[in-house]
C-alpha positions as CSV (number, residue, x, y, z in Angstrom):
1,M,-5.4,-18.9,30.1
2,L,-3.2,-21.8,29.1
3,T,-5.7,-24.5,28.3
4,N,-6.1,-27.3,25.8
5,N,-9.1,-28.0,23.6
6,S,-9.0,-31.8,23.8
7,T,-6.9,-34.7,25.2
8,L,-5.5,-35.1,21.7
9,E,-3.4,-32.0,22.4
10,L,-2.0,-33.7,25.5
11,I,-0.3,-36.6,23.6
12,G,3.4,-36.5,23.6
13,N,5.9,-34.1,25.3
14,T,6.0,-36.4,28.2
15,P,8.5,-35.6,31.1
16,I,11.8,-37.2,31.6
17,M,13.5,-37.9,34.9
18,Q,16.7,-39.4,36.3
19,L,16.6,-42.6,38.4
20,H,18.6,-42.2,41.6
21,H,17.8,-45.5,43.5
22,F,19.4,-48.1,41.3
23,D,23.0,-49.1,40.7
24,T,23.7,-47.6,37.3
25,G,27.4,-48.0,37.4
26,C,29.2,-44.9,35.9
27,C,26.2,-44.0,33.9
28,R,23.2,-41.6,34.3
29,L,19.9,-43.4,33.6
30,L,16.9,-41.4,32.6
31,I,13.4,-42.6,32.1
32,K,10.8,-40.9,29.8
33,L,7.3,-41.2,31.3
34,E,5.1,-42.3,28.5
35,C,2.7,-43.5,31.1
36,N,1.8,-39.8,31.4
37,N,0.1,-39.7,28.0
38,P,-3.6,-39.0,28.4
39,N,-4.6,-42.7,27.8
40,G,-1.8,-44.1,29.8
41,S,0.8,-45.3,27.3
42,I,3.2,-44.6,24.5
43,K,0.6,-46.0,22.1
44,D,-1.3,-42.7,22.1
45,R,1.4,-41.5,19.7
46,T,0.9,-44.5,17.4
47,A,-2.9,-44.4,17.4
48,L,-3.1,-40.7,16.7
49,S,-0.6,-40.9,13.9
50,I,-2.3,-43.8,12.2
51,I,-5.8,-42.3,12.3
52,N,-4.6,-38.9,11.2
53,A,-2.7,-40.5,8.3
54,A,-5.6,-42.7,7.3
55,E,-8.0,-39.7,7.3
56,K,-5.6,-37.6,5.2
57,N,-5.0,-40.3,2.5
58,G,-8.7,-41.4,2.3
59,E,-8.2,-44.9,3.7
60,L,-10.6,-44.1,6.6
61,R,-14.0,-42.8,5.7
62,P,-16.3,-40.9,8.1
63,G,-18.1,-43.3,10.4
64,Q,-16.3,-46.4,9.1
65,G,-15.4,-49.1,11.5
66,I,-11.8,-49.7,12.6
67,I,-10.2,-52.9,13.7
68,E,-6.8,-53.6,15.3
69,A,-4.9,-56.5,16.7
70,T,-3.5,-55.3,20.0
71,A,-1.9,-56.3,23.3
72,G,-4.3,-53.8,24.8
73,N,-2.6,-50.4,24.9
74,T,-3.0,-49.5,21.2
75,G,-6.6,-50.6,21.5
76,I,-7.2,-48.3,24.4
77,S,-5.5,-45.4,22.7
78,L,-7.4,-46.1,19.5
79,A,-10.7,-46.4,21.4
80,A,-10.3,-42.9,22.9
81,I,-9.3,-41.3,19.6
82,A,-11.9,-43.2,17.6
83,R,-14.6,-42.3,20.0
84,M,-13.8,-38.6,19.8
85,K,-13.8,-38.8,16.0
86,G,-16.9,-41.1,15.6
87,Y,-15.4,-44.4,14.5
88,P,-16.6,-47.7,16.0
89,L,-13.8,-49.9,17.0
90,T,-13.2,-53.7,17.2
91,T,-10.0,-55.0,18.9
92,V,-8.6,-58.6,18.7
93,V,-6.8,-59.3,21.9
94,P,-4.7,-62.4,22.9
95,D,-6.1,-64.2,25.9
96,K,-3.0,-63.5,28.1
97,M,-3.7,-59.8,28.4
98,S,-4.6,-58.3,31.8
99,R,-8.2,-58.1,32.9
100,E,-7.8,-54.4,33.5
101,K,-7.1,-53.8,29.8
102,I,-10.0,-55.8,28.6
103,D,-12.4,-54.2,31.2
104,L,-11.3,-50.7,30.1
105,L,-11.8,-51.6,26.4
106,N,-15.3,-52.8,27.2
107,I,-16.1,-49.6,29.2
108,M,-15.0,-47.5,26.3
109,G,-17.6,-49.2,24.0
110,V,-15.1,-51.4,22.1
111,H,-16.1,-54.7,20.6
112,V,-13.5,-57.0,22.1
113,V,-12.6,-60.3,20.5
114,I,-10.4,-62.5,22.6
115,T,-8.3,-65.1,20.8
116,R,-5.5,-67.6,21.6
117,S,-2.0,-66.6,22.7
118,D,-0.7,-70.2,22.3
119,V,-0.5,-70.1,18.5
120,S,1.9,-68.4,16.1
121,R,1.8,-66.1,13.0
122,G,0.0,-67.9,10.2
123,H,-2.5,-69.8,12.4
124,P,-6.1,-68.5,11.8
125,D,-6.6,-67.9,15.5
126,Y,-3.4,-65.9,15.9
127,Y,-4.5,-62.4,16.8
128,L,-3.0,-60.6,13.8
129,D,-4.4,-63.2,11.3
130,F,-7.7,-63.1,13.0
131,A,-8.0,-59.3,12.7
132,E,-7.0,-59.4,9.1
133,T,-9.7,-61.9,8.3
134,I,-12.4,-59.9,10.1
135,S,-11.3,-56.7,8.4
136,R,-11.8,-58.2,5.0
137,E,-15.1,-59.9,5.9
138,K,-16.6,-56.7,7.4
139,S,-14.9,-54.0,5.3
140,L,-13.3,-52.5,8.4
141,F,-10.2,-50.3,8.3
142,Y,-7.4,-52.4,9.6
143,T,-4.9,-50.0,11.4
144,N,-2.2,-52.7,11.2
145,Q,0.2,-51.2,13.6
146,F,2.8,-53.9,12.9
147,A,3.2,-52.7,9.2
148,N,1.7,-49.2,9.1
149,A,4.4,-46.7,8.3
150,A,2.5,-44.0,10.3
151,N,3.5,-46.0,13.4
152,I,7.2,-45.3,12.6
153,D,6.4,-41.7,11.7
154,A,4.9,-41.1,15.1
155,H,8.2,-41.8,16.8
156,Y,10.4,-40.3,14.2
157,H,8.6,-37.0,14.4
158,T,7.8,-36.9,18.2
159,T,9.6,-39.4,20.5
160,G,13.0,-39.0,18.9
161,P,13.0,-35.2,18.7
162,E,11.7,-35.0,22.3
163,L,14.5,-37.2,23.6
164,W,17.1,-35.2,21.7
165,Q,15.8,-31.9,23.0
166,Q,15.2,-33.1,26.6
167,T,18.8,-34.4,26.9
168,E,20.2,-31.4,24.9
169,G,21.8,-33.9,22.5
170,Q,23.7,-35.6,25.3
171,I,22.0,-39.0,24.9
172,N,24.5,-41.8,24.4
173,A,22.1,-44.8,24.4
174,F,18.4,-45.5,24.0
175,V,16.9,-48.7,25.5
176,C,13.5,-49.9,24.2
177,G,11.5,-53.0,23.5
178,V,9.7,-54.2,20.4
179,G,6.0,-54.9,20.2
180,T,5.4,-53.6,16.7
181,G,8.8,-52.0,16.1
182,G,7.5,-48.5,15.6
183,T,9.3,-47.1,18.7
184,L,12.6,-48.7,18.0
185,T,12.6,-47.9,14.3
186,G,11.2,-44.3,14.4
187,T,13.2,-43.2,17.4
188,G,16.3,-45.1,16.5
189,R,16.4,-43.6,13.0
190,Y,16.0,-40.1,14.3
191,L,18.7,-40.5,17.0
192,K,21.2,-42.2,14.6
193,E,20.7,-39.4,12.1
194,H,21.7,-36.9,14.7
195,N,24.5,-38.9,16.2
196,P,25.5,-42.3,14.6
197,D,27.4,-43.2,17.8
198,I,24.2,-43.4,19.9
199,D,23.7,-47.1,20.9
200,I,20.2,-48.5,20.3
201,V,19.7,-51.2,22.9
202,L,16.9,-53.8,22.5
203,A,15.3,-55.1,25.7
204,D,13.4,-58.3,24.9
205,P,11.5,-60.8,27.0
206,E,13.2,-64.2,27.3
207,G,11.4,-66.5,24.8
208,S,11.0,-63.8,22.1
209,L,13.0,-64.3,18.9
210,L,14.1,-60.7,18.4
211,A,17.2,-60.5,20.8
212,P,18.5,-63.9,19.5
213,K,18.2,-62.6,15.9
214,V,20.2,-59.6,16.8
215,K,22.9,-61.9,18.2
216,G,22.9,-64.0,15.0
217,K,21.0,-67.0,16.5
218,S,18.5,-67.8,13.7
219,G,16.3,-70.8,13.4
220,M,15.3,-70.8,17.1
221,E,11.7,-71.5,18.1
222,A,9.8,-68.9,20.1
223,G,9.1,-69.7,23.7
224,S,6.4,-68.1,25.9
225,W,6.5,-65.2,28.4
226,L,4.1,-63.5,30.7
227,V,5.2,-59.9,30.1
228,E,2.6,-58.1,27.9
229,G,3.1,-55.8,24.9
230,I,6.7,-56.6,23.8
231,G,8.6,-59.5,22.4
232,E,7.6,-61.4,19.2
233,D,7.7,-64.8,17.5
234,F,8.3,-63.0,14.2
235,V,10.0,-59.8,13.0
236,P,7.3,-57.1,12.4
237,D,7.5,-55.2,9.1
238,N,7.9,-52.0,11.1
239,C,10.9,-53.4,13.0
240,D,14.4,-52.5,11.7
241,L,16.7,-54.6,13.7
242,S,19.7,-53.3,11.8
243,L,19.5,-50.2,14.0
244,V,20.2,-52.3,17.1
245,D,23.7,-52.2,18.6
246,H,23.1,-54.4,21.7
247,A,20.3,-56.8,22.8
248,F,19.4,-58.3,26.2
249,S,17.0,-61.1,26.9
250,I,15.2,-60.6,30.2
251,T,13.4,-63.3,32.2
252,D,9.8,-62.8,33.4
253,H,11.1,-63.0,37.0
254,D,13.5,-60.1,36.5
255,A,10.9,-58.1,34.5
256,F,8.3,-58.4,37.3
257,Q,10.8,-57.7,40.0
258,H,12.1,-54.6,38.3
259,T,8.6,-53.3,37.6
260,R,7.8,-53.5,41.4
261,A,11.2,-52.0,42.3
262,L,10.6,-49.0,40.0
263,F,7.5,-48.2,42.0
264,S,8.9,-48.9,45.5
265,R,12.1,-46.9,44.9
266,E,11.1,-44.2,42.4
267,L,7.3,-44.1,42.8
268,I,6.9,-44.7,39.1
269,L,3.9,-47.1,38.6
270,A,4.5,-48.6,35.2
271,G,3.7,-51.9,33.4
272,T,5.7,-55.0,33.0
273,S,7.3,-54.1,29.7
274,T,8.9,-51.3,31.5
275,G,10.4,-53.9,33.9
276,V,12.0,-55.5,30.9
277,L,13.4,-52.2,29.7
278,L,14.7,-51.2,33.1
279,A,16.4,-54.6,33.7
280,A,18.1,-54.3,30.3
281,A,19.1,-50.7,30.8
282,L,20.7,-51.5,34.2
283,Q,22.7,-54.3,32.6
284,Y,23.9,-52.0,29.8
285,C,24.8,-49.3,32.3
286,R,26.8,-51.6,34.5
287,Q,28.8,-52.9,31.5
288,Q,30.0,-49.4,30.6
289,T,33.5,-48.2,31.6
290,I,33.0,-44.5,30.7
291,P,30.1,-42.3,31.8
292,K,27.1,-42.3,29.5
293,T,23.6,-40.8,29.4
294,V,21.2,-43.7,28.9
295,V,17.5,-43.2,28.3
296,T,14.7,-45.7,28.6
297,L,10.9,-45.5,28.8
298,A,8.0,-46.1,31.2
299,C,5.9,-47.5,28.4
300,D,2.5,-47.6,30.1
301,T,0.8,-47.2,33.5
302,G,1.0,-49.9,36.1
303,Y,-2.7,-49.5,36.9
304,R,-3.3,-51.9,34.1
305,Y,-1.4,-54.7,35.9
306,L,-2.7,-54.5,39.5
307,S,-4.1,-58.0,39.2
308,K,-0.8,-59.3,38.0
309,A,2.5,-57.5,38.7
310,F,1.3,-56.0,41.9
311,N,-0.8,-58.9,43.2
312,A,1.2,-61.1,45.6
313,D,-1.1,-64.2,45.1
314,W,-0.8,-64.0,41.3
315,L,3.0,-63.6,41.5
316,E,3.2,-66.6,43.9
317,Q,1.0,-68.7,41.6
318,H,3.3,-68.0,38.6
319,H,6.6,-68.4,40.6
320,L,7.5,-64.8,40.2
321,A,7.5,-63.7,43.8
322,G,10.8,-62.3,45.2
323,D,12.4,-59.4,47.0
324,S,12.6,-56.5,44.6
325,E,14.6,-54.5,47.1
326,T,17.6,-56.7,46.6
327,L,18.0,-55.9,42.8
């Protein structure tokens, strides 16, 4: 019998499919379904890698408490893995995160601390600074996904090789966003080592500082955006922007419309960060003059955004309503 012994064995090796119902110009656009990981997002890879590494090097002791600053998905993945391994978990979550994520963390027995999303790095109420303070005060293991090298390792050793194998080495461009930088850096390094001509394309919410930095626009102040999980007002330690060949800034309106279009046209129910990636990937594809194989990600499941991206009243309230069929 072909069986698995736990959900940990189901992490990774996610399927990849071609999109057929969007204008991709002369290119072939593929999407890797990270939403099919057992806990619904690409962060399963990160969480498992960080905990395994911390156990191996002795940073994490049996029964010790864990804390993480998270937009929700890493917290959910950590919650599942920590529960299986016997570690209590605290998450520090910005207040703009979806109700579904917070409810799920509560159901999983996580101590959820909600802090402000209207402050920047260095402010004591910023979710990263807040988590660091609590970790010191309560002697918790701070997973620190923004600077933990095990985050990069997860994607260098799994996501990158899977993309290379699944496309039989024919991948010409990889489109991803940056939350912590682990996906871009780990996957980008692996792919560039195998073919330096592969384009690494940054998809960034408008208001984030990362795409402007790639384009040489320094000194800008960060704005605000409603998309969850990607975009930053600082460059995370794990983010190697030197790998990036092209960068696109995507408005909230375009992100939410592409998220809804992906479901209505391809029946892929993904989150709003995927809408950013899809919008950027389509722009990149349409700019090409020779055929290329372009790959992007469905980063997480759209079930975590039913009250936002798939709620007509919420979209209307935030001036994000529109006809996704006209994209």
